[in-house]
XYZ file of C-alpha atoms in Angstrom:
611
model
C 85.857 -66.168 -102.227
C 84.306 -62.807 -102.976
C 83.500 -63.564 -106.602
C 82.147 -67.068 -105.998
C 78.523 -68.027 -105.639
C 77.543 -70.382 -102.877
C 74.833 -72.817 -103.885
C 74.799 -70.968 -107.224
C 72.807 -68.221 -105.525
C 74.571 -66.327 -102.750
C 77.365 -63.942 -103.628
C 79.875 -63.402 -100.821
C 80.584 -59.739 -100.052
C 82.905 -60.043 -97.085
C 84.003 -62.344 -94.285
C 82.513 -61.317 -90.958
C 84.144 -63.841 -88.638
C 86.303 -66.945 -88.508
C 86.334 -69.628 -85.858
C 86.968 -73.255 -85.137
C 83.565 -74.243 -86.489
C 83.861 -72.335 -89.756
C 83.380 -68.864 -91.175
C 80.601 -66.299 -91.322
C 80.008 -64.238 -94.465
C 77.939 -61.255 -95.510
C 76.339 -62.073 -98.846
C 73.621 -60.971 -101.247
C 70.851 -63.194 -102.527
C 71.031 -63.027 -106.308
C 67.676 -64.774 -106.633
C 65.816 -61.930 -104.956
C 64.923 -58.787 -106.954
C 66.076 -56.624 -104.058
C 69.338 -58.557 -103.783
C 68.751 -58.513 -100.080
C 71.649 -58.951 -97.733
C 71.954 -62.113 -95.710
C 74.383 -63.825 -93.364
C 75.792 -67.204 -94.326
C 77.271 -69.365 -91.591
C 79.606 -72.119 -92.657
C 79.688 -75.045 -90.225
C 82.493 -77.526 -90.633
C 82.025 -81.024 -89.201
C 84.601 -81.839 -86.558
C 85.529 -84.874 -88.606
C 85.970 -84.378 -92.319
C 84.076 -87.136 -94.081
C 84.502 -87.859 -97.802
C 80.727 -87.928 -97.914
C 78.596 -86.440 -95.143
C 76.920 -89.327 -93.287
C 73.156 -89.567 -93.398
C 72.803 -89.349 -89.619
C 74.767 -86.086 -89.560
C 72.664 -84.619 -92.358
C 69.512 -85.532 -90.452
C 70.821 -83.982 -87.249
C 71.756 -80.786 -89.059
C 68.352 -80.671 -90.750
C 66.597 -81.181 -87.424
C 68.490 -78.327 -85.792
C 67.890 -76.094 -88.820
C 64.160 -76.762 -88.596
C 64.145 -75.674 -84.961
C 66.098 -72.541 -85.820
C 63.624 -71.726 -88.588
C 60.677 -72.010 -86.221
C 62.327 -69.781 -83.631
C 63.101 -67.080 -86.195
C 59.585 -67.123 -87.606
C 57.950 -66.859 -84.191
C 60.151 -64.245 -82.530
C 61.372 -60.996 -84.050
C 64.483 -60.906 -81.852
C 65.842 -64.088 -83.411
C 67.119 -63.897 -87.008
C 65.032 -65.686 -89.597
C 66.438 -68.697 -91.360
C 66.072 -68.220 -95.111
C 67.690 -71.481 -96.254
C 70.194 -74.195 -95.423
C 72.257 -76.478 -97.619
C 75.412 -78.573 -97.692
C 78.238 -78.103 -100.135
C 81.797 -79.450 -100.328
C 81.321 -81.500 -97.147
C 80.330 -78.357 -95.205
C 76.976 -77.168 -93.922
C 75.621 -73.664 -94.534
C 72.889 -71.624 -92.888
C 71.437 -68.575 -94.672
C 70.014 -66.148 -92.120
C 68.529 -62.689 -91.873
C 71.073 -59.858 -91.811
C 70.612 -57.789 -88.633
C 71.816 -54.220 -89.074
C 73.207 -53.079 -85.772
C 76.170 -53.452 -83.476
C 77.084 -56.210 -81.089
C 77.254 -55.450 -77.389
C 81.021 -55.798 -77.631
C 81.123 -53.087 -80.297
C 78.760 -50.831 -78.349
C 80.836 -51.088 -75.187
C 84.073 -50.450 -77.123
C 82.518 -47.409 -78.762
C 80.696 -45.937 -75.768
C 82.654 -47.214 -72.783
C 80.968 -48.703 -69.747
C 77.199 -48.647 -70.039
C 74.976 -47.180 -67.346
C 72.931 -49.419 -65.097
C 69.764 -48.146 -66.785
C 71.061 -49.137 -70.218
C 72.120 -52.576 -69.026
C 68.831 -53.129 -67.250
C 66.957 -52.128 -70.401
C 68.936 -54.647 -72.446
C 68.255 -57.429 -69.936
C 64.565 -56.596 -69.760
C 64.333 -56.897 -73.533
C 66.477 -60.017 -73.803
C 65.089 -62.160 -70.994
C 61.719 -62.619 -72.761
C 63.648 -64.025 -75.739
C 65.383 -66.543 -73.493
C 62.070 -67.435 -71.860
C 60.683 -67.997 -75.353
C 63.413 -70.427 -76.439
C 63.507 -72.184 -73.062
C 59.767 -72.816 -73.316
C 60.584 -74.715 -76.495
C 63.241 -76.801 -74.733
C 66.089 -74.955 -76.466
C 69.271 -73.788 -74.714
C 71.300 -71.156 -76.529
C 74.625 -72.387 -75.095
C 76.734 -69.423 -76.203
C 75.454 -66.233 -74.615
C 78.101 -63.511 -74.724
C 78.403 -59.872 -75.889
C 79.431 -60.902 -79.420
C 76.232 -62.898 -79.884
C 73.808 -60.113 -78.996
C 73.175 -57.392 -81.592
C 71.403 -54.112 -80.825
C 69.273 -53.584 -83.911
C 69.468 -50.080 -85.355
C 65.815 -49.952 -86.410
C 64.277 -50.333 -82.954
C 67.153 -50.656 -80.466
C 66.071 -54.146 -79.396
C 68.676 -56.834 -78.671
C 68.708 -59.726 -81.143
C 70.038 -63.144 -80.154
C 72.315 -64.750 -82.742
C 74.627 -67.739 -83.194
C 72.868 -70.554 -81.360
C 75.351 -73.084 -80.053
C 73.095 -76.040 -80.833
C 74.054 -75.865 -84.513
C 77.733 -75.985 -83.638
C 77.190 -79.014 -81.458
C 75.302 -80.681 -84.272
C 78.370 -80.625 -86.509
C 80.700 -81.346 -83.573
C 79.109 -84.743 -83.072
C 80.906 -87.963 -83.996
C 79.826 -91.584 -83.941
C 81.698 -94.160 -81.889
C 82.417 -97.771 -82.795
C 79.092 -98.913 -81.360
C 77.040 -96.566 -83.507
C 76.357 -94.109 -80.674
C 76.732 -90.412 -81.307
C 78.985 -88.608 -78.867
C 79.726 -84.932 -78.489
C 83.338 -84.271 -79.384
C 83.468 -80.521 -78.739
C 81.478 -78.431 -76.266
C 80.018 -75.286 -77.814
C 80.355 -72.115 -75.816
C 82.948 -69.514 -74.942
C 85.357 -70.010 -72.020
C 84.521 -67.638 -69.209
C 80.915 -67.151 -70.273
C 80.283 -70.881 -69.985
C 78.928 -72.241 -66.692
C 80.672 -75.182 -65.058
C 77.894 -77.659 -65.824
C 77.944 -76.617 -69.478
C 81.698 -77.122 -69.628
C 81.027 -80.632 -68.357
C 78.629 -81.228 -71.247
C 75.431 -80.920 -69.192
C 73.969 -77.464 -69.900
C 70.729 -76.416 -68.228
C 68.479 -73.414 -68.774
C 70.234 -71.401 -66.084
C 73.486 -71.889 -68.018
C 72.148 -69.245 -70.406
C 71.380 -66.945 -67.463
C 74.964 -67.392 -66.271
C 76.310 -66.181 -69.617
C 73.819 -63.314 -69.639
C 74.891 -62.200 -66.156
C 78.556 -62.130 -67.164
C 77.589 -60.209 -70.293
C 75.909 -57.597 -68.080
C 79.041 -57.374 -65.927
C 81.159 -56.785 -69.032
C 78.867 -53.951 -70.122
C 78.960 -52.341 -66.665
C 82.665 -52.756 -65.899
C 84.412 -53.477 -69.189
C 85.905 -56.613 -67.659
C 85.753 -60.004 -69.310
C 85.205 -63.089 -67.122
C 88.932 -63.853 -67.236
C 89.681 -60.475 -65.637
C 87.332 -60.982 -62.701
C 88.467 -62.373 -59.374
C 86.790 -65.273 -57.626
C 86.326 -66.014 -53.963
C 88.719 -68.900 -53.208
C 86.428 -70.175 -50.462
C 83.166 -70.271 -52.421
C 84.194 -70.043 -56.065
C 81.792 -67.138 -56.562
C 82.775 -64.314 -58.909
C 83.700 -60.974 -57.312
C 82.735 -58.157 -59.652
C 81.233 -55.287 -57.637
C 83.730 -52.673 -58.667
C 81.435 -50.742 -60.986
C 80.150 -47.424 -59.755
C 76.501 -46.455 -59.491
C 75.157 -49.969 -59.867
C 71.437 -50.161 -59.147
C 71.121 -52.327 -56.073
C 68.384 -54.513 -57.499
C 70.216 -54.921 -60.805
C 73.381 -55.921 -58.962
C 71.469 -58.427 -56.842
C 69.865 -59.979 -59.913
C 73.245 -60.274 -61.632
C 74.767 -61.778 -58.489
C 72.186 -64.519 -58.419
C 72.433 -65.258 -62.144
C 76.180 -66.003 -61.944
C 76.139 -68.312 -58.939
C 78.496 -71.240 -59.310
C 75.870 -73.911 -58.685
C 72.759 -73.980 -60.918
C 70.457 -74.498 -57.935
C 71.484 -71.096 -56.563
C 70.605 -69.247 -59.773
C 67.193 -68.219 -61.035
C 65.133 -71.232 -61.999
C 64.083 -69.652 -65.288
C 64.437 -66.580 -67.466
C 60.917 -65.580 -66.451
C 61.889 -65.651 -62.769
C 64.897 -63.456 -63.501
C 62.718 -61.091 -65.543
C 60.228 -60.779 -62.706
C 62.984 -60.088 -60.194
C 64.372 -57.384 -62.449
C 61.112 -55.725 -63.472
C 58.875 -56.274 -60.467
C 61.281 -55.569 -57.662
C 60.400 -54.016 -54.339
C 57.946 -51.141 -54.425
C 59.824 -48.620 -52.360
C 57.451 -46.082 -50.941
C 59.186 -43.178 -49.268
C 56.449 -42.261 -46.864
C 57.388 -39.496 -44.480
C 53.772 -39.284 -43.284
C 53.011 -37.984 -46.744
C 50.201 -40.319 -47.657
C 48.179 -39.424 -44.602
C 45.106 -37.359 -45.282
C 43.291 -35.434 -42.568
C 40.611 -38.062 -42.282
C 42.540 -41.150 -41.293
C 43.945 -40.831 -37.789
C 44.493 -44.537 -37.331
C 47.123 -44.542 -40.042
C 48.861 -41.572 -38.569
C 49.352 -43.079 -35.172
C 52.481 -44.934 -36.289
C 55.292 -42.416 -36.685
C 58.087 -44.689 -37.858
C 61.673 -43.639 -37.291
C 61.944 -42.817 -40.972
C 59.062 -40.381 -40.809
C 60.015 -38.543 -37.664
C 63.032 -36.672 -38.983
C 60.904 -35.117 -41.701
C 59.048 -33.048 -39.190
C 60.962 -29.988 -37.924
C 61.735 -30.838 -34.286
C 58.519 -30.663 -32.429
C 60.049 -30.361 -28.967
C 58.942 -32.336 -26.028
C 56.722 -29.476 -25.050
C 53.518 -31.207 -24.115
C 51.536 -30.521 -27.251
C 48.152 -30.129 -25.630
C 48.291 -28.880 -22.102
C 45.303 -28.915 -19.839
C 43.991 -25.452 -19.023
C 44.913 -26.008 -15.418
C 48.527 -26.175 -16.506
C 48.270 -22.820 -18.147
C 47.523 -21.349 -14.799
C 50.104 -23.349 -12.947
C 53.022 -22.074 -15.001
C 52.488 -18.395 -14.255
C 51.575 -19.111 -10.670
C 54.690 -21.108 -9.979
C 56.747 -18.148 -11.146
C 54.749 -15.489 -9.368
C 55.514 -15.905 -5.681
C 58.692 -13.923 -5.948
C 56.951 -11.134 -7.798
C 54.004 -10.877 -5.463
C 55.960 -10.527 -2.259
C 56.798 -6.851 -2.766
C 53.301 -6.153 -3.978
C 51.785 -7.844 -0.960
C 53.909 -5.800 1.374
C 52.539 -2.662 -0.263
C 48.947 -3.718 -0.514
C 48.214 -4.336 3.117
C 46.716 -7.050 5.147
C 43.635 -7.615 3.005
C 45.497 -8.216 -0.220
C 48.210 -10.044 1.689
C 45.744 -12.408 3.288
C 44.191 -13.068 -0.117
C 47.592 -13.763 -1.611
C 48.558 -16.208 1.090
C 45.239 -17.931 0.700
C 45.861 -18.145 -3.008
C 49.377 -19.479 -2.457
C 47.980 -22.164 -0.254
C 45.691 -23.122 -3.089
C 48.479 -23.449 -5.690
C 50.026 -26.746 -4.525
C 46.880 -28.573 -5.501
C 47.317 -27.807 -9.192
C 50.535 -29.713 -9.838
C 48.749 -32.911 -8.938
C 46.290 -32.214 -11.722
C 49.019 -31.986 -14.367
C 49.192 -35.726 -14.910
C 45.564 -36.812 -15.116
C 44.531 -34.080 -17.502
C 46.784 -34.487 -20.557
C 43.911 -35.445 -22.840
C 45.934 -35.746 -26.080
C 43.741 -35.778 -29.082
C 44.169 -38.968 -31.075
C 44.837 -37.004 -34.198
C 47.693 -34.932 -32.908
C 49.953 -37.789 -32.107
C 52.133 -38.033 -35.246
C 55.455 -37.076 -33.854
C 55.286 -36.146 -30.160
C 57.638 -38.481 -28.379
C 55.111 -39.751 -25.906
C 51.732 -39.653 -27.583
C 49.079 -40.933 -25.272
C 46.258 -41.294 -27.734
C 43.365 -40.926 -25.328
C 40.854 -40.218 -28.027
C 39.032 -37.312 -26.403
C 40.416 -34.088 -27.761
C 38.780 -31.900 -25.038
C 40.005 -28.669 -26.573
C 38.665 -26.491 -23.707
C 40.126 -23.373 -25.281
C 38.787 -20.916 -22.747
C 39.875 -22.439 -19.451
C 41.524 -19.644 -17.384
C 38.416 -19.616 -15.175
C 40.118 -20.258 -11.818
C 40.162 -17.105 -9.722
C 43.673 -16.191 -10.932
C 43.096 -12.852 -9.242
C 46.534 -11.463 -9.993
C 47.765 -13.401 -13.019
C 49.917 -10.576 -14.254
C 53.460 -12.066 -14.319
C 55.678 -9.121 -15.073
C 53.479 -6.059 -14.718
C 53.529 -6.325 -10.901
C 52.817 -2.610 -10.442
C 49.164 -3.134 -11.286
C 47.628 -4.258 -8.031
C 44.057 -4.471 -9.307
C 42.946 -5.299 -5.781
C 39.443 -6.620 -6.303
C 40.395 -9.760 -4.415
C 38.537 -12.629 -5.912
C 36.357 -11.230 -8.674
C 38.454 -12.975 -11.344
C 40.149 -9.900 -12.689
C 39.665 -10.505 -16.403
C 40.537 -6.858 -17.171
C 44.234 -7.659 -17.172
C 44.478 -10.929 -19.118
C 47.082 -9.606 -21.491
C 49.926 -10.597 -19.165
C 48.881 -14.251 -19.585
C 50.705 -14.178 -22.885
C 53.191 -16.932 -21.965
C 50.836 -19.774 -22.885
C 47.392 -18.652 -24.039
C 45.000 -21.522 -23.726
C 43.939 -21.780 -27.380
C 47.404 -22.236 -28.828
C 48.474 -25.331 -26.902
C 45.587 -27.110 -28.514
C 47.237 -26.355 -31.884
C 49.898 -28.831 -30.978
C 51.729 -28.755 -34.347
C 53.574 -25.604 -33.376
C 56.625 -26.609 -31.453
C 58.020 -23.560 -29.617
C 56.679 -22.892 -26.173
C 57.623 -19.219 -25.937
C 55.211 -17.692 -28.405
C 55.410 -13.931 -27.978
C 51.956 -12.817 -28.910
C 50.974 -9.330 -27.776
C 47.356 -10.016 -27.072
C 45.716 -13.278 -26.144
C 43.626 -13.337 -29.304
C 45.948 -12.889 -32.295
C 48.259 -15.810 -31.550
C 50.447 -15.273 -34.599
C 52.257 -18.590 -34.929
C 49.550 -21.161 -34.360
C 47.836 -20.602 -37.730
C 44.423 -19.145 -37.045
C 43.533 -21.182 -34.003
C 41.990 -24.208 -35.704
C 41.516 -25.791 -32.333
C 38.333 -27.607 -33.296
C 40.061 -29.324 -36.252
C 41.315 -32.794 -35.489
C 44.332 -34.267 -37.247
C 46.156 -31.050 -37.972
C 48.924 -32.182 -40.274
C 49.742 -29.380 -42.661
C 53.026 -30.652 -44.018
C 51.921 -33.896 -45.644
C 50.471 -32.214 -48.722
C 51.773 -34.239 -51.640
C 49.899 -32.757 -54.539
C 52.143 -29.827 -55.512
C 55.176 -30.939 -57.498
C 57.418 -28.479 -55.733
C 57.970 -30.515 -52.614
C 61.084 -32.348 -51.673
C 61.470 -35.462 -53.811
C 62.046 -37.574 -50.730
C 58.326 -37.242 -49.994
C 57.306 -38.837 -53.272
C 56.243 -42.332 -54.120
C 59.025 -44.111 -56.036
C 57.692 -47.353 -57.480
C 59.647 -49.686 -59.703
C 57.600 -49.795 -62.879
C 57.629 -52.961 -65.034
C 59.098 -52.058 -68.416
C 57.859 -53.610 -71.672
C 59.018 -51.555 -74.669
C 57.539 -51.609 -78.142
C 58.303 -54.931 -79.834
C 57.962 -57.088 -76.705
C 55.817 -60.200 -77.117
C 52.455 -60.383 -75.377
C 53.424 -63.684 -73.776
C 56.249 -61.975 -71.884
C 53.789 -59.364 -70.685
C 51.328 -61.928 -69.340
C 54.083 -64.047 -67.804
C 55.296 -61.085 -65.760
C 52.119 -59.159 -64.937
C 49.478 -61.872 -65.005
C 45.860 -61.324 -65.957
C 45.084 -57.742 -67.044
C 42.253 -55.606 -65.705
C 40.572 -55.757 -69.089
C 41.163 -56.540 -72.764
C 39.338 -54.598 -75.483
C 39.591 -53.970 -79.198
C 42.374 -51.533 -79.978
C 41.767 -48.129 -81.527
C 44.315 -48.513 -84.320
C 44.764 -51.326 -86.817
C 44.160 -54.959 -85.983
C 45.075 -54.588 -82.337
C 43.782 -55.249 -78.855
C 44.050 -52.917 -75.896
C 45.279 -54.398 -72.632
C 45.142 -52.462 -69.385
C 46.545 -53.061 -65.901
C 44.828 -50.589 -63.609
C 46.176 -49.433 -60.255
C 49.041 -51.862 -60.672
C 51.204 -50.358 -57.949
C 49.423 -49.029 -54.869
C 46.925 -47.005 -56.888
C 49.778 -44.934 -58.314
C 50.546 -46.447 -61.736
C 48.378 -47.677 -64.627
C 49.864 -49.621 -67.540
C 48.349 -49.984 -71.005
C 49.414 -51.802 -74.158
C 48.222 -52.096 -77.743
C 49.073 -55.543 -79.098
C 49.253 -56.384 -82.800
C 46.951 -59.375 -83.281
C 48.993 -60.603 -86.233
C 52.438 -60.627 -84.636
C 51.504 -60.789 -80.954
C 53.911 -57.929 -80.256
C 53.428 -54.655 -78.397
C 52.953 -51.762 -80.829
C 52.248 -49.131 -78.190
C 53.139 -48.876 -74.499
C 51.373 -46.486 -72.116
C 52.060 -45.522 -68.511
C 49.904 -43.190 -66.408
C 51.437 -41.893 -63.168
C 49.778 -40.330 -60.179
C 51.357 -36.932 -59.500
C 52.634 -38.301 -56.197
C 55.151 -40.391 -58.156
C 58.558 -38.723 -58.287
C 59.939 -37.089 -61.422
C 63.027 -39.281 -61.082
C 60.897 -42.428 -61.362
C 59.058 -41.070 -64.407
C 62.355 -40.128 -66.058
C 63.779 -43.572 -65.347
C 60.705 -45.286 -66.788
C 60.692 -43.125 -69.927
C 64.366 -43.822 -70.555
C 63.855 -47.571 -70.240
C 60.833 -47.509 -72.539
C 63.135 -45.900 -75.098
C 65.774 -48.576 -74.404
C 68.154 -46.029 -72.872
C 67.805 -43.592 -75.787
C 65.886 -40.768 -74.107
C 67.441 -37.511 -75.319
C 67.940 -34.446 -73.094
C 65.119 -32.664 -74.950
C 62.730 -35.547 -74.238
C 63.664 -35.511 -70.553
C 63.202 -31.746 -70.465
C 59.773 -32.131 -72.064
C 58.775 -34.591 -69.354
C 59.917 -32.201 -66.644
C 57.963 -29.314 -68.190
C 54.762 -31.352 -68.243
C 55.445 -32.643 -64.740
C 55.873 -29.130 -63.350
C 52.800 -27.807 -65.140
C 54.738 -25.630 -67.585
C 53.225 -27.571 -70.504
C 50.167 -29.749 -70.897
C 51.588 -31.850 -73.716
C 54.933 -32.702 -75.289
C 55.414 -34.892 -78.376
C 58.682 -36.372 -79.593
C 60.283 -38.834 -81.979
C 63.339 -41.023 -81.323
C 64.429 -43.175 -84.243
C 61.507 -45.345 -85.306
C 59.609 -44.581 -82.092
C 57.149 -41.767 -81.481
C 55.790 -40.644 -78.166
C 53.777 -38.129 -76.216
C 53.724 -36.904 -72.627
C 50.526 -35.308 -71.337
C 49.049 -33.973 -68.127
C 45.545 -35.407 -68.016
C 42.492 -33.747 -66.520
C 42.673 -36.191 -63.657
C 46.112 -34.709 -62.866
C 47.878 -37.895 -63.950
C 51.018 -37.803 -66.077
C 50.535 -39.941 -69.191
C 53.434 -41.306 -71.280
C 52.711 -43.071 -74.568
C 55.371 -44.747 -76.758
C 54.515 -46.363 -80.099
C 55.937 -47.673 -83.334
C 56.080 -44.785 -85.815
C 54.375 -46.972 -88.435
C 51.513 -47.915 -86.134
C 49.452 -44.741 -86.429
């Protein structure tokens, strides 16, 4: 058939596929100066008529008209160039999509990563939402019917089952048309579709099983089912993103009511999933004590082990501790010092028992220093009282017993150095955990970081600005992904009304911005082509508190899983401040990564022909 012309115009180059409904050919259009390539689908009626009935011709024409409209309105559906009938067969002439089917990609590459699969779904679900809005069901979603286009990496939906059903229709004796053959592929076809009653979620079912094939390499026939529920058991793939797996699980439910109600709902679940903020007290700034008061179990382990040492002890306690340990030391000294010093000592010992009662009422914990002490009593008065030690404490020297320093009650300040066990200023610096701070003199206090006793809310560790901290302290949002080529309608369906819409800087475009989309951490921007309604440029601006892993993940998805190691390295260099700007090109896409003056990381991706 290679040398023949179909419809006296199309020269067949090769046969691409054969099936029960006919054959598919690669051909050239001899009427076009460029002799452009095209795909010709032959559709054989299920019943061979000597002459094609009028009703069947009308049905075929009606379906072809719908297919033409879909191809003209959406770039991820092949255009219909022409249709005709010849030798009792129908023919569709469609746009030739240069690329590889998902089956070919998986056979060539092996199992795809969860990021790659998620990127494909994010780019394909808007196409399904588009056709479903027009009351069209694809009916034959499977890896063979999705082509990844070489020019932009976007998935293209081919081989609509409605055309097959059009030629698989016969007329009964009463003049009613009945469907003789159900279009679809066993395994990828939902139960209601196999019964001849497809619904919109039937397409989502086939898409979910396609995703499973890409992740695991297993066709539906190779997957086990739960005998009790009939649900498919597929979770054998490694490193499956939990949200992706949950979305797939729901899309392949046996009963349609348990699946997503629409492609848009599935897209939203996939792109706008939970915003997981890993907040180990990181977001707390020194001016917001009320937000600090709630140390959740997740935040507590991040702090080093602030022991149960009462963080802020009352000055009276500082005297009690040495005094409770002194009786044994003073006895020999009292024997040597005579009756006068002895009588003073006994009088002082009689005074000691009254202090323990004052331990409980005086723990005035400052409200700011509560983050992780196990029993924070947030009585809001800080009452630092750094210079308590006023009580007579005539002989407060714990170890240096040899120094009598008689002067009975004149508050012997000359020998305060022995009070080193718990100098009054440092307990007010509650963040330091160890009780035994060996400071030589009462003033230096090495560990407590220059005695900032007057400062409330001393929380040094929650600094999040430097990018050298542990990644677990970073904000990790799930950023909605809309690569170049996505239709504006999909954008609005998922994100809603933008912050503003303005005239775009380049070409006939409009600029759309979603500001502070995720907890004041992420801004999204898009330049939309007014002629095609498609995104020509995608922009994301991250706060530096967002983790590098999240930025890397977002960049890779914007490039439809094609981020090269050099591009990822460029992002890391900008993120760590080693570069202020990095530009790159991947296929027909250009991009730039910049550190803005506002210390936000900006990523811009655009069509190379846009500007």
